[in-house]
PDB file of C-alpha atoms and ligand atoms in Angstrom:
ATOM      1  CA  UNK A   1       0.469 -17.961  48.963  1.00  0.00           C
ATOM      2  CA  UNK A   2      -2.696 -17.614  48.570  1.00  0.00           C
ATOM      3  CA  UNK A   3      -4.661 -14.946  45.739  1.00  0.00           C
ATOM      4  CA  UNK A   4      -8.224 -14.222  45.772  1.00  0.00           C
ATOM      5  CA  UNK A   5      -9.326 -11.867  42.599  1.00  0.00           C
ATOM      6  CA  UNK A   6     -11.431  -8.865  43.708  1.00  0.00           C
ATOM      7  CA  UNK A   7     -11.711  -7.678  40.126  1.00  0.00           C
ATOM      8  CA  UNK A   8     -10.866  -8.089  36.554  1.00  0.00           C
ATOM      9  CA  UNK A   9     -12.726  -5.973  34.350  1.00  0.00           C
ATOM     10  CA  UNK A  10     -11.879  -2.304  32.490  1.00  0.00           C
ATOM     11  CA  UNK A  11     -12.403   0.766  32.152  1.00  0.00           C
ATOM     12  CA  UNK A  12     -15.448   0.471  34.904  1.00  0.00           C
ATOM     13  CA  UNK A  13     -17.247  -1.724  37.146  1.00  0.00           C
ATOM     14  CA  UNK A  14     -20.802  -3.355  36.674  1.00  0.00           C
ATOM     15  CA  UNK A  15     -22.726  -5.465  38.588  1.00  0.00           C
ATOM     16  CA  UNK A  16     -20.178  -8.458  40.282  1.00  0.00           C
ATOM     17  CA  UNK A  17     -17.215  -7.333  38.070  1.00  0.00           C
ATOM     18  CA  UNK A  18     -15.021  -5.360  39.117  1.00  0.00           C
ATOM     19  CA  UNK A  19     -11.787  -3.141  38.158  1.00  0.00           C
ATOM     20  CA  UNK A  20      -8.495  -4.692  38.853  1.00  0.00           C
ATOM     21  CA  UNK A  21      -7.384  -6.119  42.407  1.00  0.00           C
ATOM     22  CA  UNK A  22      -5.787  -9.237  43.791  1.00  0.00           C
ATOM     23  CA  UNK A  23      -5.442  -9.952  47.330  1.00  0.00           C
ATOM     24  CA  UNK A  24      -2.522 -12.209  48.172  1.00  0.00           C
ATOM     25  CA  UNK A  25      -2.234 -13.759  51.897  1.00  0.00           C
ATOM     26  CA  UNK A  26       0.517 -15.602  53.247  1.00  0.00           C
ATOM     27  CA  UNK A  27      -0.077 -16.247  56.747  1.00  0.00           C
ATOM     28  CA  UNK A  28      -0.181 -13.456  58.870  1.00  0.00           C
ATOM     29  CA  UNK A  29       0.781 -10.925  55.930  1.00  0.00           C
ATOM     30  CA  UNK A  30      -1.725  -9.764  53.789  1.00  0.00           C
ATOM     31  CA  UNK A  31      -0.778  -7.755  49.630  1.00  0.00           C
ATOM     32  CA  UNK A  32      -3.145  -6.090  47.815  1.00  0.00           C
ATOM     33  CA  UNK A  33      -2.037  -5.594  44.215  1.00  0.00           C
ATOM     34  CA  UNK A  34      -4.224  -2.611  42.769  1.00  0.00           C
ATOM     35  CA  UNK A  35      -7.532  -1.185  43.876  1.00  0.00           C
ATOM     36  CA  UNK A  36     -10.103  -0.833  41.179  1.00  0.00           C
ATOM     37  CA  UNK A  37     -13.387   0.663  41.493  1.00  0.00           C
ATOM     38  CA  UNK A  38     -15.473  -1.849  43.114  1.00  0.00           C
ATOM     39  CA  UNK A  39     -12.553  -4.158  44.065  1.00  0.00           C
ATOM     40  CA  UNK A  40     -12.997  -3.182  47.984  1.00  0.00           C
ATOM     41  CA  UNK A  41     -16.248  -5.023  48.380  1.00  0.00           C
ATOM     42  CA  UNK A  42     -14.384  -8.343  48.139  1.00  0.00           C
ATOM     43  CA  UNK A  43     -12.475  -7.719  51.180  1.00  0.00           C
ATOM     44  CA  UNK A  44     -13.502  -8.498  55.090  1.00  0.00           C
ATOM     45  CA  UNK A  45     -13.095  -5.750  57.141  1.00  0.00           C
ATOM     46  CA  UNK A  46     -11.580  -4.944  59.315  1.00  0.00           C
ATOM     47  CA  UNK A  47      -9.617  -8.221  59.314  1.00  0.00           C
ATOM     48  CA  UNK A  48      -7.539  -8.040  55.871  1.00  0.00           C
ATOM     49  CA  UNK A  49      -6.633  -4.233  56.325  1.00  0.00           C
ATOM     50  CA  UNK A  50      -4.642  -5.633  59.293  1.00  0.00           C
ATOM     51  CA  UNK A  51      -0.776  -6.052  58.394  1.00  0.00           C
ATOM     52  CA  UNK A  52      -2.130  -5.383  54.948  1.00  0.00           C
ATOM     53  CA  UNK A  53       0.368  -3.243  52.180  1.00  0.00           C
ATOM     54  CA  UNK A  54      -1.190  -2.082  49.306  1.00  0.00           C
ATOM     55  CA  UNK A  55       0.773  -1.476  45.690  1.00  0.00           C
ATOM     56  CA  UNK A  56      -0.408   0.241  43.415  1.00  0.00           C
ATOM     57  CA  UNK A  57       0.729  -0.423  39.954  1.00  0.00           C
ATOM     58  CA  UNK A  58      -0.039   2.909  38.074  1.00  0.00           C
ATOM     59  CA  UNK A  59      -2.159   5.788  38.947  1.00  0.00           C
ATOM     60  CA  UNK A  60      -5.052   5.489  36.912  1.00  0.00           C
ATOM     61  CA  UNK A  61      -8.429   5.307  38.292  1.00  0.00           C
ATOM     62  CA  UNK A  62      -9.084   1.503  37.528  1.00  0.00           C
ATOM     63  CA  UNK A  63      -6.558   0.863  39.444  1.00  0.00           C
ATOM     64  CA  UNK A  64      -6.587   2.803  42.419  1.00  0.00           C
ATOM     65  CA  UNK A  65     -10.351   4.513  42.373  1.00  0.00           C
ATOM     66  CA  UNK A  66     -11.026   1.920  45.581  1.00  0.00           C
ATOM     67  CA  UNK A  67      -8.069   3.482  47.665  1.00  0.00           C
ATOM     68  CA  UNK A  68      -9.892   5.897  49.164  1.00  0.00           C
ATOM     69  CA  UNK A  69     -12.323   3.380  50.570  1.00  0.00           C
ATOM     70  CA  UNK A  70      -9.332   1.733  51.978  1.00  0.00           C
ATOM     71  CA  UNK A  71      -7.781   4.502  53.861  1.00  0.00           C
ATOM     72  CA  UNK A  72     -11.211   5.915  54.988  1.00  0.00           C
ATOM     73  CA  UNK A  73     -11.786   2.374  56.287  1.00  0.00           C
ATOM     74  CA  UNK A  74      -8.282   2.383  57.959  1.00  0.00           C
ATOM     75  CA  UNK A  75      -8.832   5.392  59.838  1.00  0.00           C
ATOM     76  CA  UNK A  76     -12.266   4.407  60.983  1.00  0.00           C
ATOM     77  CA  UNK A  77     -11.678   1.097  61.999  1.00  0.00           C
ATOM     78  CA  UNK A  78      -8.636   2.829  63.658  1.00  0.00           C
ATOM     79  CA  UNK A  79     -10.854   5.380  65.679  1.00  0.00           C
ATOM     80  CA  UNK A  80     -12.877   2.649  66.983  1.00  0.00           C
ATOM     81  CA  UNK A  81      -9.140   0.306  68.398  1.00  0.00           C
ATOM     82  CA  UNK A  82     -10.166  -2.457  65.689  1.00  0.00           C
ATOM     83  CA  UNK A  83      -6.962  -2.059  64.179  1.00  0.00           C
ATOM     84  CA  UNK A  84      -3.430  -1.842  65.595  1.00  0.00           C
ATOM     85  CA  UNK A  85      -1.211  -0.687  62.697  1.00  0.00           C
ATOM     86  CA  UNK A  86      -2.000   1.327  59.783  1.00  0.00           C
ATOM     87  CA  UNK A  87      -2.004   0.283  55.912  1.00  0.00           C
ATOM     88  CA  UNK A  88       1.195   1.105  54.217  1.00  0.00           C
ATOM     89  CA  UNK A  89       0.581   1.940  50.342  1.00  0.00           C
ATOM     90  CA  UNK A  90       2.618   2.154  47.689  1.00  0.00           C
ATOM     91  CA  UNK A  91       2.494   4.012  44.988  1.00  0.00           C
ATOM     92  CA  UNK A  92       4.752   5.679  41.770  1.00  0.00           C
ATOM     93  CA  UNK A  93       5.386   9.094  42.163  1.00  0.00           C
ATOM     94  CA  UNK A  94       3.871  10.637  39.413  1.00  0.00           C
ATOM     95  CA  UNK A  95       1.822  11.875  38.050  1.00  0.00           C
ATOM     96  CA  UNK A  96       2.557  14.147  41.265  1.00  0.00           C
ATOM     97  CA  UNK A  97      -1.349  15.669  41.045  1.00  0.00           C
ATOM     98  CA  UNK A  98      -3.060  12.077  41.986  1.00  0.00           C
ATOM     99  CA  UNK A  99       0.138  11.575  44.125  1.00  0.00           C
ATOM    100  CA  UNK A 100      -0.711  14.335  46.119  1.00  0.00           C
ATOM    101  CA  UNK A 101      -4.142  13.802  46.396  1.00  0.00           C
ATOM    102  CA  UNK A 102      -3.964  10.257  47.576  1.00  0.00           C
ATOM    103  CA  UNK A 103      -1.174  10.901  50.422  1.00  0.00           C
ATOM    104  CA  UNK A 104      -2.965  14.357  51.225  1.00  0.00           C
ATOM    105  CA  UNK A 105      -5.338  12.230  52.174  1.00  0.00           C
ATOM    106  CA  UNK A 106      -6.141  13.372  56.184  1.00  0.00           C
ATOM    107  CA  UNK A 107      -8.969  11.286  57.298  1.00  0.00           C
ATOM    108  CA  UNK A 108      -6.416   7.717  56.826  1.00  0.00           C
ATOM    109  CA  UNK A 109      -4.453   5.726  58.686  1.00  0.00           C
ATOM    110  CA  UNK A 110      -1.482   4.806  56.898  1.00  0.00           C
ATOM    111  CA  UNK A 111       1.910   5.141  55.123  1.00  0.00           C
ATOM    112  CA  UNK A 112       3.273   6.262  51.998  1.00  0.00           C
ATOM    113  CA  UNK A 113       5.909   4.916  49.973  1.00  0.00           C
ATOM    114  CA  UNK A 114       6.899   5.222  46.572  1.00  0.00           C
ATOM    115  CA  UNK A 115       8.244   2.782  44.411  1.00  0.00           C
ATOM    116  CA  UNK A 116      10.584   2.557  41.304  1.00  0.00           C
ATOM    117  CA  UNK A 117      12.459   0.049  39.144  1.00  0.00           C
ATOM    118  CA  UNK A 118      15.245  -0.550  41.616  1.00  0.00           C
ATOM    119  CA  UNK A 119      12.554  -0.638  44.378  1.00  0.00           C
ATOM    120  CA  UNK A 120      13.550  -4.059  46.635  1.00  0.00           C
ATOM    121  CA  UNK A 121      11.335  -4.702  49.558  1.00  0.00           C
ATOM    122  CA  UNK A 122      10.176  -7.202  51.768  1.00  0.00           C
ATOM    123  CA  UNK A 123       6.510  -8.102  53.428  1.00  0.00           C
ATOM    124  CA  UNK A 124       7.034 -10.534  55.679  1.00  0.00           C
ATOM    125  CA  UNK A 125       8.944 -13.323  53.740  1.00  0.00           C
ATOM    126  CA  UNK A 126       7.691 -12.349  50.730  1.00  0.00           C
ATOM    127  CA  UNK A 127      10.491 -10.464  48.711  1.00  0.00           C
ATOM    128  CA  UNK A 128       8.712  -7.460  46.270  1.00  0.00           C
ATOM    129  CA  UNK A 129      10.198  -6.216  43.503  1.00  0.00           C
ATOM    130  CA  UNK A 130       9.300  -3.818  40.667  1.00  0.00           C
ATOM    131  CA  UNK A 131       9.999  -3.640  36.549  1.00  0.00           C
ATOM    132  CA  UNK A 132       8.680  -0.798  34.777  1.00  0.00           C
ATOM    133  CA  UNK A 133       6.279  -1.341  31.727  1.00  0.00           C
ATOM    134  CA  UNK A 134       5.030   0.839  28.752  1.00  0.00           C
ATOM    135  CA  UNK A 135       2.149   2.626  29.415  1.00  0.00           C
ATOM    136  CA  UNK A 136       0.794   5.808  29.183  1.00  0.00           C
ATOM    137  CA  UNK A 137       1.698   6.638  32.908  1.00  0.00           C
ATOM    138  CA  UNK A 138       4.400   5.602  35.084  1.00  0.00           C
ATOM    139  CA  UNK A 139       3.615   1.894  35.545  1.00  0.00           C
ATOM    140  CA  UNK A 140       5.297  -1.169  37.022  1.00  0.00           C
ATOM    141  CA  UNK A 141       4.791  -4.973  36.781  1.00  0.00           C
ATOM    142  CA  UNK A 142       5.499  -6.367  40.710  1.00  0.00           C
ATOM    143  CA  UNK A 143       6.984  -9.835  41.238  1.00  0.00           C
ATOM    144  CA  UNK A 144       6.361 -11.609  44.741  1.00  0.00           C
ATOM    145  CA  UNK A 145       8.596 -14.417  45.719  1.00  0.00           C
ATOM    146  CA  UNK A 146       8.531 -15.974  49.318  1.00  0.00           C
ATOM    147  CA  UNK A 147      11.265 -18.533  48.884  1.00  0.00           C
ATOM    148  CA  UNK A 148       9.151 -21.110  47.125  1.00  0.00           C
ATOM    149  CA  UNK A 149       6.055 -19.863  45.301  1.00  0.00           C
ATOM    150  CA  UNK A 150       5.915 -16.562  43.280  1.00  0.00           C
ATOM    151  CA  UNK A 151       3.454 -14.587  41.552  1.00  0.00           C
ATOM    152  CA  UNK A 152       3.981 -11.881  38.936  1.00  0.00           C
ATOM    153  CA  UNK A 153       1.046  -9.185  37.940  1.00  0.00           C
ATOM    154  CA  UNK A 154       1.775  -7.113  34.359  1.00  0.00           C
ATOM    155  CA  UNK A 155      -0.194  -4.344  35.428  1.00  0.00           C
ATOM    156  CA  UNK A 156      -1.219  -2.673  31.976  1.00  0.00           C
ATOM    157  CA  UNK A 157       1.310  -2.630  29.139  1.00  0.00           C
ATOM    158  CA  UNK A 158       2.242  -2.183  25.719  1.00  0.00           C
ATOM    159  CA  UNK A 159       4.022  -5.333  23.974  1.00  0.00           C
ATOM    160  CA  UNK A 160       6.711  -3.241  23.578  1.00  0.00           C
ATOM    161  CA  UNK A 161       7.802  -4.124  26.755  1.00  0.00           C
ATOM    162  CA  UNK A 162       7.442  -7.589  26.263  1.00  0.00           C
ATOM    163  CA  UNK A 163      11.569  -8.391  26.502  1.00  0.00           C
ATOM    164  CA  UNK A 164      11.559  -7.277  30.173  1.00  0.00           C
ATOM    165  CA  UNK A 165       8.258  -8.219  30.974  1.00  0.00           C
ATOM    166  CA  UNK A 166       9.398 -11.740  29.825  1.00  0.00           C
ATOM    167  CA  UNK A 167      12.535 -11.846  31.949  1.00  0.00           C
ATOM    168  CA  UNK A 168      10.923 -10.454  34.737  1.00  0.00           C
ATOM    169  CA  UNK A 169       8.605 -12.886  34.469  1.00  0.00           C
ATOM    170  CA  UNK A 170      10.423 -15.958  34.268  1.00  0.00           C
ATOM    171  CA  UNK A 171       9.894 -18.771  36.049  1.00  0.00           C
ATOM    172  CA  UNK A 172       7.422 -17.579  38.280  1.00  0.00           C
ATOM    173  CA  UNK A 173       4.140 -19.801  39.093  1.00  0.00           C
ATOM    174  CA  UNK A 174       1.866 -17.836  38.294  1.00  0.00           C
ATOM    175  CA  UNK A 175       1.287 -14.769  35.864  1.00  0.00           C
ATOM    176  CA  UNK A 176      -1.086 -12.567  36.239  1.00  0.00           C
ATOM    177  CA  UNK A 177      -1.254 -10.291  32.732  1.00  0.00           C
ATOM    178  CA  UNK A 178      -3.591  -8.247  31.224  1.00  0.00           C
ATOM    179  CA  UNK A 179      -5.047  -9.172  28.079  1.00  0.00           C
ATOM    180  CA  UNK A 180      -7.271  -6.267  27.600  1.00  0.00           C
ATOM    181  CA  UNK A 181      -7.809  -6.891  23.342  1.00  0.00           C
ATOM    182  CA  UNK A 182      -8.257  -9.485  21.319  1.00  0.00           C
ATOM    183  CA  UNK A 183      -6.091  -9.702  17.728  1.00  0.00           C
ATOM    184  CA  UNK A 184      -9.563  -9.226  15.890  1.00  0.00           C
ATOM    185  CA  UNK A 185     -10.084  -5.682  17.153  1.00  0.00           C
ATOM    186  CA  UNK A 186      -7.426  -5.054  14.402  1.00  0.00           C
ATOM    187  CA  UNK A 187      -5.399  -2.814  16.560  1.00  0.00           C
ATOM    188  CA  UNK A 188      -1.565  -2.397  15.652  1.00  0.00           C
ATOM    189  CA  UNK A 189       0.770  -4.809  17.572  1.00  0.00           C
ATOM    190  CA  UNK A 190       2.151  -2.037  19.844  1.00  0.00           C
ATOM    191  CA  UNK A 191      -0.441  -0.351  21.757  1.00  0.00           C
ATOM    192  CA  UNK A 192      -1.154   0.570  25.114  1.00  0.00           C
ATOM    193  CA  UNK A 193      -2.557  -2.655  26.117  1.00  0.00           C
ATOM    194  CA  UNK A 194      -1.556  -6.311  25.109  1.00  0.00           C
ATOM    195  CA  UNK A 195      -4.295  -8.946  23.182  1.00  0.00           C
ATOM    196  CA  UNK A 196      -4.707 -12.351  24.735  1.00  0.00           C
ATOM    197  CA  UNK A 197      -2.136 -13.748  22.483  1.00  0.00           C
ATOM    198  CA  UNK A 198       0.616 -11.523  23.477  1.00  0.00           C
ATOM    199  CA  UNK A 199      -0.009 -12.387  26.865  1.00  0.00           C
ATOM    200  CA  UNK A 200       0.126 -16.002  25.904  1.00  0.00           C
ATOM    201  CA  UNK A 201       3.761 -15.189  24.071  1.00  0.00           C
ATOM    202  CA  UNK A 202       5.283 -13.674  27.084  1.00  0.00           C
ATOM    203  CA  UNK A 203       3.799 -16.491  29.017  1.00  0.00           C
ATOM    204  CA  UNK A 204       5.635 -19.275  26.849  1.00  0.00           C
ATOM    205  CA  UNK A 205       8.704 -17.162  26.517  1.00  0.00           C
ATOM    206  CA  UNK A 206       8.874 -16.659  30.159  1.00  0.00           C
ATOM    207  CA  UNK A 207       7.868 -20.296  30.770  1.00  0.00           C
ATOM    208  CA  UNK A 208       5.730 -19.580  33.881  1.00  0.00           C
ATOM    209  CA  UNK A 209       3.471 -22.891  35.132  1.00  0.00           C
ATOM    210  CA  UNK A 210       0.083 -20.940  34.459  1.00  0.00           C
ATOM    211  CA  UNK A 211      -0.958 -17.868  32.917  1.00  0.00           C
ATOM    212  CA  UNK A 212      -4.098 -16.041  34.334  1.00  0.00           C
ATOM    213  CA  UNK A 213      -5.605 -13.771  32.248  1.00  0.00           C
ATOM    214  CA  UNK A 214      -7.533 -10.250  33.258  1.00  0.00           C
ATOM    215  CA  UNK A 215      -8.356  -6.639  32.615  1.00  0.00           C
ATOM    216  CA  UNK A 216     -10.995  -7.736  30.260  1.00  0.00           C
ATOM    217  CA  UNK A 217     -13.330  -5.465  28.220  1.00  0.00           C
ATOM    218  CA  UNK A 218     -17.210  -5.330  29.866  1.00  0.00           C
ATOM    219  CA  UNK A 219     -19.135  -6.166  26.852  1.00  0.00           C
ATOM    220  CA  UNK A 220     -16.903  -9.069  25.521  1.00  0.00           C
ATOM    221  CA  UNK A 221     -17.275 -12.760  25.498  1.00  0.00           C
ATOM    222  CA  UNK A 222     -14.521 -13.959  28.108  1.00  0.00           C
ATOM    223  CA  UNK A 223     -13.838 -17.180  26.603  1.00  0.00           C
ATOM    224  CA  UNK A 224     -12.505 -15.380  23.383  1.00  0.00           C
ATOM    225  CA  UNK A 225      -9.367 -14.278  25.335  1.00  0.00           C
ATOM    226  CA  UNK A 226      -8.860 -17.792  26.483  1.00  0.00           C
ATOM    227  CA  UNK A 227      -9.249 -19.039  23.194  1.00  0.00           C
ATOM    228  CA  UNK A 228      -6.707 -16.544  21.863  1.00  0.00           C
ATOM    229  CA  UNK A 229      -3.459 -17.232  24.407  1.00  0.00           C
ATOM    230  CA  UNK A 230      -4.529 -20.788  24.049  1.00  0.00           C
ATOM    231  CA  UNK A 231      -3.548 -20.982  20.729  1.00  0.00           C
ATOM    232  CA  UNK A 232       0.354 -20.110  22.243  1.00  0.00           C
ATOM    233  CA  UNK A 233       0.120 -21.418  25.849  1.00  0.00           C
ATOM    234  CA  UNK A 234      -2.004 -24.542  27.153  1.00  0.00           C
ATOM    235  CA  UNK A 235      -1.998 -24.030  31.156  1.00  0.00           C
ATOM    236  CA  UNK A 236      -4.288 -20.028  30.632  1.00  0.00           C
ATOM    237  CA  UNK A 237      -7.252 -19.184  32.815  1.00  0.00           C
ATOM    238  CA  UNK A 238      -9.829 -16.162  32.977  1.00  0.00           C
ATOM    239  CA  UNK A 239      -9.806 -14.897  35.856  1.00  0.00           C
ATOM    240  CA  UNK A 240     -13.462 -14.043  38.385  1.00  0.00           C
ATOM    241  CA  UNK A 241     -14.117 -11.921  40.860  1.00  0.00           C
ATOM    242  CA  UNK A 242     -14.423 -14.236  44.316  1.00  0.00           C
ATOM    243  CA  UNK A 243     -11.634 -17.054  43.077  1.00  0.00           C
ATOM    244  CA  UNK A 244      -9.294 -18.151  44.942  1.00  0.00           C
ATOM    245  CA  UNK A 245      -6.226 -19.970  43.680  1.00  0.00           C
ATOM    246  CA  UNK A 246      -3.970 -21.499  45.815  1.00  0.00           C
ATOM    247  CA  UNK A 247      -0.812 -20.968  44.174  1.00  0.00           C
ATOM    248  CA  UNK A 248       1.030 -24.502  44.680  1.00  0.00           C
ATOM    249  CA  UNK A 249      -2.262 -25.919  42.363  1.00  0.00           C
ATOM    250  CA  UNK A 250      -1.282 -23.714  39.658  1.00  0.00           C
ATOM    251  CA  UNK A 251      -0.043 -26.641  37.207  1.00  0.00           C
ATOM    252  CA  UNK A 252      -3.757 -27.233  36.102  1.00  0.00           C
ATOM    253  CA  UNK A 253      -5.521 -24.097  36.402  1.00  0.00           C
ATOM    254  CA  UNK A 254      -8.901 -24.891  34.578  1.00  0.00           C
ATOM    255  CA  UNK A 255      -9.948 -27.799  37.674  1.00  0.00           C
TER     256      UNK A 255
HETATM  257 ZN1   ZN B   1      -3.674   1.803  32.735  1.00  0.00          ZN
HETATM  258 ZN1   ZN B   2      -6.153  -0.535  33.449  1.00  0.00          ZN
END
């Protein structure tokens, strides 16, 4: 499995960062986890919309502003015979307003699908599956496993969901967590969002090989968040828009 990182940053996008998406290939199938504003423009069309499924983690627009560009995309490319099969997307089912307007979509060419906590599913021989977090909206952490390598993205959570976060998490290769605060913005331990150190805790507690950090604030320093889960977990990277990680390499992230 491969991941390349079409965007990291939150609550908008500036020039060459973006709001969260991660494209994951594996051979022929293609994953994209989230949609961000701005995250499109990292993709080659029309190649990686073919075969491609699309989750989205929770509906709020810096995660899924980008989808429209995607199904727009998907219907032209469609209209012209450049692409065989349309994009299946995922999504939660509420809140039912953006649900609606997303799969009310008519100029698109794909599926819809919603997911939940018992959600099971399969891309290829990649096996998907779903834990929800604690967030303002109906949100879920996705794990993807093919049989040897796995990846799990937090989506945006609270640390009160740490405990499941943790066992959902453990194991895997690589997690990808937010880490939109840092312990010095003096917020209270349970908020909407974790701090870099939090996502260093569930990273140690989960004992995943490498921790890769995102959803970072525009304005701020990155190398304060790595210096935060640091001080809890050695193997922790930042992550940048255009990076590719091939997942087997994930022992020694910082190369
Ligand atoms: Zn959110
Ligand atoms: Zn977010």
């Amino acid at each position: 499995m491969k991941l390349k990182v079409l965007g990291t940053q939150s609550p908008y996008n500036t020039e060459g960062h973006n709001c969260p998406g991660f494209f994951i290939q594996d051979g022929n199938n293609r994953i994209l986890l989230d949609c961000g504003s701005g995250s499109h423009s990292l993709l080659s069309y029309p190649c990686d919309l073919e075969n491609l499924s699309v989750f989205i983690s929770h509906l709020h627009r810096d995660h899924y502003n980008d989808i429209f560009n995607l199904q727009y995309s998907s219907f032209v490319f469609h209209n012209q015979k450049r692409l065989q099969r349309p994009i299946d997307i995922y999504l939660p089912s509420t809140p039912s307003d953006i649900v609606n307007d997303i799969t009310g979509e008519s100029n698109s060419y794909a599926n819809y699908y919603n997911i939940n906590d018992e959600s099971r599913l399969k891309v290829g021989n990649i096996e998907i599956s779903f834990c929800k977090m604690d967030h303002p909206v109906e949100t879920y952490a996705i794990r993807l496993d093919n049989g040897e390598r796995s990846i799990v993205y937090s989506s945006d959570t609270s640390f009160s969901a740490k405990d499941r976060l943790i066992d959902f998490s453990r194991e895997a290769d690589l997690l990808i967590c937010e880490s939109s605060l840092l312990t010095e913005y003096g917020f209270p331990e349970i908020n909407s969002h974790l701090t870099a150190k939090q996502a260093g805790i569930i990273a140690k507690q989960a004992n995943v090989k490498g921790l890769a950090l995102t959803h970072f604030w525009p304005e701020e320093d990155i190398h304060k968040y790595v210096d935060e889960a640091k001080s809890v977990f050695i193997n922790v990277v930042a992550l940048k828009e255009g990076q590719v990680i091939d997942v087997p390499t994930v022992d020694r992230l910082e190369r």
